XYZ file of C-alpha atoms in Angstrom:
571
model
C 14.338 -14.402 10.223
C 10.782 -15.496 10.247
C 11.780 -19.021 11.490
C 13.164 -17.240 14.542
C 10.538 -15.577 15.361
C 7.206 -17.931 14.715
C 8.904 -21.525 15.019
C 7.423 -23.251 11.795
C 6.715 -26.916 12.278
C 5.732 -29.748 10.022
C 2.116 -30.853 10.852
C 3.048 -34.260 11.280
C 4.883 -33.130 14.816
C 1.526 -33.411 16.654
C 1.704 -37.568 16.447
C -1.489 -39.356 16.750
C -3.048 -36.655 18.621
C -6.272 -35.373 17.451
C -5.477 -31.907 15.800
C -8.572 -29.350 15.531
C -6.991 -26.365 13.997
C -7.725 -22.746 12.547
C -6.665 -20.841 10.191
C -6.981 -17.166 10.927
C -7.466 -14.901 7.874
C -6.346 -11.318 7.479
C -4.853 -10.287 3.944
C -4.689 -13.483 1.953
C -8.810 -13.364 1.770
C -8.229 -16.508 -0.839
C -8.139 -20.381 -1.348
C -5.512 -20.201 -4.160
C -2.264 -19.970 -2.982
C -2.423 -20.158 0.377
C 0.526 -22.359 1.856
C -0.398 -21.862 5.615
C -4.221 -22.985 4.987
C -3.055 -25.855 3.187
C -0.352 -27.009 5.580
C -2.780 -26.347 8.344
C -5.180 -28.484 7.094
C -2.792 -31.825 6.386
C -3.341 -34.425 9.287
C -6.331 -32.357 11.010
C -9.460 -33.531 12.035
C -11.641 -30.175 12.004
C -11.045 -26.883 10.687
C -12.632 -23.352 11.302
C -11.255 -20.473 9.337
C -12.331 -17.529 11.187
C -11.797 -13.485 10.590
C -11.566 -11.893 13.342
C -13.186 -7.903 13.399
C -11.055 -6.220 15.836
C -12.921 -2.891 17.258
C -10.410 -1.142 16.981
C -10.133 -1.168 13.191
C -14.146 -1.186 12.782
C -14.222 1.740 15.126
C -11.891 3.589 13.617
C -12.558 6.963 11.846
C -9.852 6.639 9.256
C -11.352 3.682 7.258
C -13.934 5.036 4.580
C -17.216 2.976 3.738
C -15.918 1.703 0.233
C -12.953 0.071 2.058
C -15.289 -1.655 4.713
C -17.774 -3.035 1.478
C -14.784 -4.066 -0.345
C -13.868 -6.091 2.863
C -16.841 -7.598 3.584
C -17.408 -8.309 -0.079
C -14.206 -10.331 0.175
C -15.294 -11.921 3.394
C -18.607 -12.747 1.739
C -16.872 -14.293 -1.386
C -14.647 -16.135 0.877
C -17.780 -17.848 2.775
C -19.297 -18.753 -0.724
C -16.355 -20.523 -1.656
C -15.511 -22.144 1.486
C -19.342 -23.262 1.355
C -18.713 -25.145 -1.769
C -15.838 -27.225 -0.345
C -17.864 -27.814 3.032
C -17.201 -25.476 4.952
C -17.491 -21.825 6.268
C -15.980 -18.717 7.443
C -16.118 -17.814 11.044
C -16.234 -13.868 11.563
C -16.170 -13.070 14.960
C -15.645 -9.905 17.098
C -13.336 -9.031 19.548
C -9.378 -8.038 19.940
C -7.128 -11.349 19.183
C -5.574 -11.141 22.490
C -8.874 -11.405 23.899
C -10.555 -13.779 21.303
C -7.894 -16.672 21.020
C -7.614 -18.010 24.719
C -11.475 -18.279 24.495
C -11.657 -20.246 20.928
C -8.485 -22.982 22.024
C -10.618 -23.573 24.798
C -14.033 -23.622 23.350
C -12.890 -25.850 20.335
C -10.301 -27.614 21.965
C -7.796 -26.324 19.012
C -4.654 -27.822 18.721
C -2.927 -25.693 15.387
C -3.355 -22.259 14.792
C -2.081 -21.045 10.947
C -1.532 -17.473 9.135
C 0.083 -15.813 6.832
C 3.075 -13.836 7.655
C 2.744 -10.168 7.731
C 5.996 -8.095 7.647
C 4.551 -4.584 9.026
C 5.906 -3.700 12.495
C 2.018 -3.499 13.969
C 1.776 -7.062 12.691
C 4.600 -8.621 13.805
C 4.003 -7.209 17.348
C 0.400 -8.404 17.466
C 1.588 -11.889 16.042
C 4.395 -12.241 18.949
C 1.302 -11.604 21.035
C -0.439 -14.879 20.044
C 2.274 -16.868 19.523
C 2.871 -16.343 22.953
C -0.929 -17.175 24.031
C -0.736 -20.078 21.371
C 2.488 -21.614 23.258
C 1.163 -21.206 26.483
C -1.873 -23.318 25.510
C 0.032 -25.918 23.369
C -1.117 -24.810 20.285
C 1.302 -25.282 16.986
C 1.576 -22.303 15.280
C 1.899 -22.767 11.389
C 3.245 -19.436 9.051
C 3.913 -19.240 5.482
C 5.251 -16.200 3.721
C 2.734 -14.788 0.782
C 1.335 -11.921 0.691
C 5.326 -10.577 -0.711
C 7.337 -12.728 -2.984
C 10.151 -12.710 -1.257
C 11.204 -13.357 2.114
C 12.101 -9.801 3.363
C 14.042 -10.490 6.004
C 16.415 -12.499 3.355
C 16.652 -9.527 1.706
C 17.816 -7.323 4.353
C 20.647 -9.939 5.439
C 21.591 -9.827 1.989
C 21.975 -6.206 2.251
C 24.245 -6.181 5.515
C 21.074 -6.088 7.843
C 19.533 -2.771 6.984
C 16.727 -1.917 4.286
C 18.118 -0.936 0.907
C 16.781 2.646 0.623
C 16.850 2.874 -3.329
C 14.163 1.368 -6.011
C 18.109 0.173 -8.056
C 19.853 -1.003 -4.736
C 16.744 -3.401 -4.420
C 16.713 -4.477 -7.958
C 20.445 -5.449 -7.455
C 19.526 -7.554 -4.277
C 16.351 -9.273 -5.280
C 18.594 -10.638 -8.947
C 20.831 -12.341 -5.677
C 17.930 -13.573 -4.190
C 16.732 -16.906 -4.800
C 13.943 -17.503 -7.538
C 10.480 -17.063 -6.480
C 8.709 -19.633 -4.987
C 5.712 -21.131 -7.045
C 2.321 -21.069 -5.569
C 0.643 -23.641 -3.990
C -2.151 -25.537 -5.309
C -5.645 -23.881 -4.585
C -7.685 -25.797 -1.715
C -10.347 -27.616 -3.280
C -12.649 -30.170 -1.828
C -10.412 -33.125 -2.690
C -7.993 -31.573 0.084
C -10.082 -30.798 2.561
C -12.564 -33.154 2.523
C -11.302 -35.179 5.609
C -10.807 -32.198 7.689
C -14.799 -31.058 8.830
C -15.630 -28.080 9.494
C -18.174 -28.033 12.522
C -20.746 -25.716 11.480
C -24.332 -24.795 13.820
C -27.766 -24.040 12.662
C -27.726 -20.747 13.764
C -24.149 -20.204 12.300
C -25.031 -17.030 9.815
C -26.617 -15.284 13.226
C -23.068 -15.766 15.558
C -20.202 -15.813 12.733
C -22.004 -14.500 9.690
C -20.372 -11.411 7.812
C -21.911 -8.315 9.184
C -23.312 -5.548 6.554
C -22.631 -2.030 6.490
C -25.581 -1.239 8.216
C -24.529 -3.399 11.467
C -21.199 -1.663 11.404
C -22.631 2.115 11.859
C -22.460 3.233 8.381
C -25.488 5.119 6.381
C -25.932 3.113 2.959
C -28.417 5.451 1.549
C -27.336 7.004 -1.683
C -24.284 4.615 -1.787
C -23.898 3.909 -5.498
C -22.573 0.549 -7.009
C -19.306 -0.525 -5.933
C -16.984 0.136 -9.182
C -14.498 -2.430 -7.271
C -15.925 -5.609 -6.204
C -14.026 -7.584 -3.104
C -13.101 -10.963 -3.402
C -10.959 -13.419 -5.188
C -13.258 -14.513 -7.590
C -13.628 -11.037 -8.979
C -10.063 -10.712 -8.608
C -8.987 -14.068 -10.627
C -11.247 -12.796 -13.541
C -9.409 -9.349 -13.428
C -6.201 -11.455 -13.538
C -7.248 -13.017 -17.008
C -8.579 -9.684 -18.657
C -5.388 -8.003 -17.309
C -3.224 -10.551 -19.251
C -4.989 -10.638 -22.500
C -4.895 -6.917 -22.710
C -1.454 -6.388 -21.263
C 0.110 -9.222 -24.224
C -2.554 -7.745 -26.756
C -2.855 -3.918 -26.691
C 1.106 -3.284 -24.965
C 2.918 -5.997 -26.102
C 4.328 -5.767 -22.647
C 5.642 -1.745 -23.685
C 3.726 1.052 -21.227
C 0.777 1.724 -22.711
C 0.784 5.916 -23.192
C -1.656 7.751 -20.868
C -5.054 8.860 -22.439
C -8.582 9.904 -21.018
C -9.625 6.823 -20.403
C -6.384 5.798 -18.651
C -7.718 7.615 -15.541
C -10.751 5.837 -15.354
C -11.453 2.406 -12.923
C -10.023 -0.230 -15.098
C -11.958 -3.887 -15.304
C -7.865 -5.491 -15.412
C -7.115 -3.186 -12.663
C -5.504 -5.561 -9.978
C -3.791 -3.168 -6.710
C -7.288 -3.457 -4.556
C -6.973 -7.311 -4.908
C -3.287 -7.717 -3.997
C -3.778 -5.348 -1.300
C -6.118 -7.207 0.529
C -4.638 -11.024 -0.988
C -7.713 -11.601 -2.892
C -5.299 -12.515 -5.679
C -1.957 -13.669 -4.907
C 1.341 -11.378 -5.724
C 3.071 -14.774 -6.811
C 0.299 -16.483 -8.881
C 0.094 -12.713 -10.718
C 4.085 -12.785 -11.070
C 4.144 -16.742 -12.605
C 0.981 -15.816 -14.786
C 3.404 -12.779 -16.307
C 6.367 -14.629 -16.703
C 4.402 -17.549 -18.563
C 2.690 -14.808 -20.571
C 6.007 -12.658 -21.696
C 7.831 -16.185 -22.334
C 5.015 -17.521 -25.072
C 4.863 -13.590 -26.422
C 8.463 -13.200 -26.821
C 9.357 -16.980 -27.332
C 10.698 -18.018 -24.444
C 13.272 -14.875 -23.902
C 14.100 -14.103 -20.325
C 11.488 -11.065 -18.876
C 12.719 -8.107 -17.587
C 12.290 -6.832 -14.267
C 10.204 -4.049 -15.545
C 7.853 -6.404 -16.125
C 6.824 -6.969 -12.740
C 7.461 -2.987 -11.689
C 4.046 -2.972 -10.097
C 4.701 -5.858 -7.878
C 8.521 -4.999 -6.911
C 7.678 -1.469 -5.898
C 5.311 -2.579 -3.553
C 7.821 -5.612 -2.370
C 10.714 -2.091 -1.621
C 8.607 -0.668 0.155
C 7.330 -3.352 2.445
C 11.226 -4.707 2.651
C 11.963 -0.867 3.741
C 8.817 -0.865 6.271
C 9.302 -4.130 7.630
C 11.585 -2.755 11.025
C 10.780 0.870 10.758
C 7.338 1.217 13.471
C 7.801 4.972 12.861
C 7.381 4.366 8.713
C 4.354 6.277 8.448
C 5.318 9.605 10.217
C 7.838 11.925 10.308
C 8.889 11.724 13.860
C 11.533 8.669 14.822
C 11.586 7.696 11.247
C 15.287 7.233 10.074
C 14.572 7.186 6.384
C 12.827 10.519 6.198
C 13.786 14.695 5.902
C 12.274 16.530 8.573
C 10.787 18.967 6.580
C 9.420 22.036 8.338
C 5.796 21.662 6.519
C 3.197 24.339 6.962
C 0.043 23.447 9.203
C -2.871 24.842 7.516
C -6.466 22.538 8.123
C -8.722 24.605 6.051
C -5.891 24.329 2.749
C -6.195 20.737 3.488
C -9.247 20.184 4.130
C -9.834 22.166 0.387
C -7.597 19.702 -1.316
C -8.990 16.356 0.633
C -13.120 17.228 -0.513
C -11.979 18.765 -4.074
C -12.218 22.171 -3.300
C -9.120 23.953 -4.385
C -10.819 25.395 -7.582
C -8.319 23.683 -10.052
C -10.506 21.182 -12.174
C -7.801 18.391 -12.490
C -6.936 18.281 -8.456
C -10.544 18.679 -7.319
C -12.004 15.598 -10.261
C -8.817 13.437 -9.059
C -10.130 13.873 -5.235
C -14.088 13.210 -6.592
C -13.066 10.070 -8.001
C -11.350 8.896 -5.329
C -14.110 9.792 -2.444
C -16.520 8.360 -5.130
C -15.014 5.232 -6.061
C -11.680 4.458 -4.052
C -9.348 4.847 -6.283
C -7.362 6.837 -8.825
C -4.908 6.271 -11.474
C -0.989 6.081 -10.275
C -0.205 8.941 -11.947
C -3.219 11.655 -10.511
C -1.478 10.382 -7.228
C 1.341 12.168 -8.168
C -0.138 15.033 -8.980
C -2.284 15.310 -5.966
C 0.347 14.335 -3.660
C 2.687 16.926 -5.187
C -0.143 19.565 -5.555
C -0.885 18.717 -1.495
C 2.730 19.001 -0.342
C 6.394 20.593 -2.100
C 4.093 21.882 -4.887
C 1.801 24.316 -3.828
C 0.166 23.872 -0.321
C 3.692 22.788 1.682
C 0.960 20.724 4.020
C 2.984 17.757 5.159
C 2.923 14.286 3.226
C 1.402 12.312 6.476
C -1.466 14.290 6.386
C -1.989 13.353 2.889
C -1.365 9.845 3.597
C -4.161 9.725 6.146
C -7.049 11.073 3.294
C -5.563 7.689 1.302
C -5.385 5.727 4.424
C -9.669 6.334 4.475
C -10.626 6.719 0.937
C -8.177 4.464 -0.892
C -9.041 0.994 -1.596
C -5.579 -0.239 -2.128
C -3.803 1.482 0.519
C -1.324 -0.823 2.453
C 0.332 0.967 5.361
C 3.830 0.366 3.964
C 3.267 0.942 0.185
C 1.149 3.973 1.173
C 3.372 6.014 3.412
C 6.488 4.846 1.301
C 4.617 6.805 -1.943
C 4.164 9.861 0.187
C 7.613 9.965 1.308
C 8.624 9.573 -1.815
C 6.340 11.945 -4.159
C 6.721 14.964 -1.097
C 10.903 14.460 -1.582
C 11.235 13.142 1.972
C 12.795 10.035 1.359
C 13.900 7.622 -1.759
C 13.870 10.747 -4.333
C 15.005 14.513 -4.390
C 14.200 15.714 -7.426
C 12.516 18.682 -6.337
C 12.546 20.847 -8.696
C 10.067 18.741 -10.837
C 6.367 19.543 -10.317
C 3.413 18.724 -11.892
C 1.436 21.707 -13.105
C -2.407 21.495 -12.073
C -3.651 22.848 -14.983
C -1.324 21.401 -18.052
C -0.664 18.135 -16.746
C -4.313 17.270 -16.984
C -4.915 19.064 -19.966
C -1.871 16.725 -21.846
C -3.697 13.583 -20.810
C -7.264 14.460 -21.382
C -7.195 17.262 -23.837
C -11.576 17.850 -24.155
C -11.781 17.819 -20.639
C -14.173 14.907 -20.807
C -12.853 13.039 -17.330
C -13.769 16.944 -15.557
C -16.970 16.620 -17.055
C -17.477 13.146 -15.459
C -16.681 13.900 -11.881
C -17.023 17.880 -11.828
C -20.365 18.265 -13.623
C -20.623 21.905 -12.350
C -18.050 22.360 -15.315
C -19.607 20.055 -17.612
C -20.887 23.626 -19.869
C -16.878 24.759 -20.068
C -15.505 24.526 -23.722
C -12.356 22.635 -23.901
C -10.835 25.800 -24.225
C -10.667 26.626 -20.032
C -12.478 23.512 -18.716
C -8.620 23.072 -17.018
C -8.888 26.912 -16.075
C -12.097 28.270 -15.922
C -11.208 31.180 -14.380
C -9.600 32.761 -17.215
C -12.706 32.275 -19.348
C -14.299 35.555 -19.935
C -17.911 36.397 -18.352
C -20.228 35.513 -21.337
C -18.556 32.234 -21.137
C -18.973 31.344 -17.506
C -22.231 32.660 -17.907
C -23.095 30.126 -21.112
C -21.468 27.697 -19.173
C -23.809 28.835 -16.014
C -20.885 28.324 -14.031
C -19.937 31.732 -12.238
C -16.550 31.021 -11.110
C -16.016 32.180 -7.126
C -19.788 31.335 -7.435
C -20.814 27.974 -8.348
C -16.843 26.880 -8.358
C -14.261 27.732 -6.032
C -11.500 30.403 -7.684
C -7.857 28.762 -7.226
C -6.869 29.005 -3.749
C -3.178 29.347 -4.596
C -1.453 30.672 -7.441
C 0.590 28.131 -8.166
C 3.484 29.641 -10.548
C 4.112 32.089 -7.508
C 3.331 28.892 -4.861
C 5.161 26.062 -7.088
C 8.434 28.646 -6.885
C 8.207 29.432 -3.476
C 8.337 25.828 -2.974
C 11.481 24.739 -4.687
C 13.473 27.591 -3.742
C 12.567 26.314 0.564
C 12.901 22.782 -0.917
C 16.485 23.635 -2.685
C 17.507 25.273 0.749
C 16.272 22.322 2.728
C 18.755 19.881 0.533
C 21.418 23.070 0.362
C 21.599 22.422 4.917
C 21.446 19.117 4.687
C 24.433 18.435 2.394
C 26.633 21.621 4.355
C 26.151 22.340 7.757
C 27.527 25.121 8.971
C 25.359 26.176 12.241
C 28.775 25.848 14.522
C 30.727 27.726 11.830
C 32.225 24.441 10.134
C 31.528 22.118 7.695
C 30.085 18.421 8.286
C 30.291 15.960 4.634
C 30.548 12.289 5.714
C 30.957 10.167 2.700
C 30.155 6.462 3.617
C 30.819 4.052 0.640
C 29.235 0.985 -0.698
C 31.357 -1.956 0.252
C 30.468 -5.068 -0.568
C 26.786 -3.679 -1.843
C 25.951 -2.608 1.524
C 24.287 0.871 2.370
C 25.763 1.394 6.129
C 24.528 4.851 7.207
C 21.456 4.179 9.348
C 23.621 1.442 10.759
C 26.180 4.140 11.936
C 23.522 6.537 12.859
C 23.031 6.430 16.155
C 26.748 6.404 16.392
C 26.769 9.258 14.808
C 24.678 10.916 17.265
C 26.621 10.358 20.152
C 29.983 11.771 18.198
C 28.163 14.597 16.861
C 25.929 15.747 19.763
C 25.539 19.726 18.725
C 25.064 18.815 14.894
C 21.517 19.018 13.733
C 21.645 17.939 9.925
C 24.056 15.839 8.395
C 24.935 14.370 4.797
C 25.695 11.317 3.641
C 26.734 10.559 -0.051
C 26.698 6.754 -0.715
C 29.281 6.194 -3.666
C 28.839 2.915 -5.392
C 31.671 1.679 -8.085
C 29.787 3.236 -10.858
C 28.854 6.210 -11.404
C 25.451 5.450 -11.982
C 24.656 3.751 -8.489
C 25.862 6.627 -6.487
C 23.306 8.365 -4.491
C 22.340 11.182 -2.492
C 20.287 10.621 0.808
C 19.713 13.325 2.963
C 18.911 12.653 7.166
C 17.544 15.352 9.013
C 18.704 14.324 12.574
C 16.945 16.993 15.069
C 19.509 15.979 17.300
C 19.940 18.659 20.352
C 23.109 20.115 22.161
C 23.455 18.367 25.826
């Protein structure tokens, strides 16, 4: 629980004493809905809200440069808005562990506030300061919201593991209580007894840095389709719910052409980085559906976008090993192929199949991609035709994707490569005739593969069955000017589900030590107990590598299959 781990106390505990305090962004780059800032600020004197750049994120390779602009243009929207309530935002360099110490000191600080963040690396570096915070008699203030819910509440609820199934979490979350309203946004009329101390040369220590000052090359950067911050993301939030209740009527709209291009409603950048708040977006719905459909109760399908990304933090949340293969108790150790040069083909759009390589343009150009060209580039990458493993993919997202959140990221791979939460296997999308459903003239290749742009709609999908005179009217030689396939993928997509079907086929029957191993655990009380039993498990069934386990629920339609890999070795 939370309250266990970062003691939350009321501000009033600090008596008479002066209280300087700051509130230390991260996610949650907003003023609306943000319970720790607010409850930081009741009773104190002064109050710096800083960001702190740790080097070890700026220096690191696997960020791209539209994910640093889109921070610092949330940063930089955050300091405009702070500046119209009186005060500022304090960016300063450093690792926490090493910047904290110095800033009690320095400003005498006696609170310290953030919001809570569930991922393992979080929670670690958190315990860090709440230890530095203690031993320097600073308060610490956290409020959960950057999820809806109260993860850990959900996991008790479940028996005190992760529910490891999109349904089992439905079922849990209609147990939970309701969701807690957001707070009101900070304003001036809240925080105008609490000062914020702010120098003359303020912009030249704790300014927001450009791209430029960070090591990146701007030249030939075009316009940022995305632009950070929460006042960019609060207008999204209205144009999202005018066309959601006006063009859908709250059905899924069907795909189209222009489906797969960046979207002015398009919200997952914003709630990744808490520009816009997961609960004011899930209030705003509700209040929406209820005057649309007068007042009848909404579905949970309603909110799809927001609960899939609330399972997969709830199945991240104790899980440090989430993102990879090894130590990870929720995924199949599948015996992927290494293969950098396939990879790198597929990561710079170079496999020579239009729809793959335009997916991978857009997303280097722009930072992001329609949910459903992630499936088909994440299936195309791993059990569909290249057999390159899923965290390799996840790293190309990791750097290019504007939206990707550590848990909701690797959680997608897992699931879209059949290692964990799904095993339908045998489903792939084709390269060639998924695209050519959605966009049937070709026009979104044409927009990010202008090489192809003279291609009737004919082979614009598969321009290397058009015939010569055609390639050459196009003046687009293909194995020339455009890469030739670099799989086949009927003869690669079949290759793949048959060592996909025998993957599943030893994990449900094991027979290396000439018997048979089927454990059946079942669903008592709407638990899921086999991680809890698996390290039993292990020490019963030393010499077994793969195991089984069937989790029957009381109807038929809640039983499911999960299949554990264990790599365990013989003593």
């Amino acid at each position: 629980d939370i309250s266990e781990t970062f003691p939350v106390t009321e501000p009033s505990s600090l008596g008479d004493m002066v209280v300087n305090t700051i509130h230390w962004f991260r996610k949650g780059l907003r003023l609306h809905d943000n319970p720790a800032l607010r409850d930081s600020i009741r009773g104190a004197e002064s109050l710096r809200c800083i960001y702190i750049l740790d080097p070890w994120f700026a220096g690191s390779s696997n960020v791209g440069i539209n994910r640093w602009r889109f921070l610092l243009q949330c940063l930089e929207d955050l300091d405009a808005s702070l500046r119209k309530i009186n005060s500022r935002l304090f960016v300063i360099r450093g690792q926490p562990t090493d910047v904290f110490p110095r800033l009690f000191k320095e400003w005498k600080i006696k609170r310290l506030s953030y919001e809570y963040d569930s991922e393992p690396f979080g929670k670690e570096r958190d315990a860090a300061i709440q230890k530095l915070a203690s031993e320097a008699g600073v308060e610490v203030m956290v409020r959960i919201s950057h999820t809806l819910y109260n993860l850990d509440k959900i996991i008790e609820l479940n028996g005190g593991q992760p529910p490891l199934t999109y349904k089992r979490f439905q079922a849990l979350i209609n147990r939970m209580d309701p969701v807690e309203l957001p707070v009101e946004t900070i304003t001036f009329e809240v925080i105008k007894r609490c000062l914020t101390p702010i120098s003359d040369d303020h912009d030249d220590k704790f300014g927001v840095p450009s791209l430029e000052e960070l090591g990146f090359e701007t030249e030939g950067l075009s316009t940022a389709v995305w632009p950070g911050g929460e006042t960019e993301a609060l207008m999204r939030l209205e144009r999202h719910l005018e066309r959601k209740a006006w063009v859908a009527n709250f059905e899924r709209p069907r795909m189209n052409a222009n489906s797969l291009l960046a979207s002015p409603t398009g919200l997952s950048p914003y709630l990744r980085f808490g520009c816009l708040s997961c609960r004011l977006f899930y209030f705003k719905l509700t209040d929406l559906y209820r005057k649309v459909k007068k007042n009848s109760t909404p579905p949970l399908s309603l909110y799809g976008q927001l609960l899939w990304r609330e399972f997969f933090y709830t199945t991240a949340t104790n899980n440090p090993c989430f993102d990879k293969m090894d130590g990870n108790p929720v995924c199949v150790q599948i015996p992927w192929d290494r293969n950098p040069e396939a990879l790198a083909k597929w990561a710079e759009g170079r496999t020579g199949f239009p729809w793959i390589d335009a997916v991978m343009t857009q997303l280097r150009q722009e930072g992001w991609i329609h949910h459903l060209a992630r499936h088909a580039v994440a299936c195309f990458l791993t059990r569909g035709d290249l057999w390159i493993s899923w965290e390799e993919g996840m790293k190309v997202f990791e750097e290019l994707l504007l939206d990707a959140d550590w848990s909701v990221n690797a959680g997608s791979w897992m699931w879209l490569s059949c290692s964990s939460f799904f095993q339908q296997f045998f489903h792939c999308y084709c390269p060639v005739g998924f695209g050519r459903r959605t966009d049937p003239n070709g026009d979104y290749i044409r927009r990010y593969l202008p090489i192809l742009r003279g291609f009737p709609a004919k082979y614009i999908y598969d321009p290397w069955t058009a015939p010569d005179e055609v390639q050459k009217t196009a003046k687009c030689i293909v194995g020339v000017h455009y890469p030739k396939p670099m799989v086949n993928h009927a003869e690669a997509s079949r290759i793949n589900i048959e060592r996909m079907k025998q993957i599943y086929q030893q994990l449900s029957c094991y027979r290396g030590l000439g018997r048979s191993i089927a454990i059946d655990l079942f669903l008592q009380d709407g638990v899921e107990t086999f991680i809890f039993i698996n390290s039993l498990i292990k020490l019963l069934l030393c010499h077994t590598d793969a195991l089984h386990f069937t989790l029957s629920g009381k109807e038929a339609d809640e039983t499911i299959s999960v299949a554990l890999l264990l790599s365990v070795k013989p003593n």
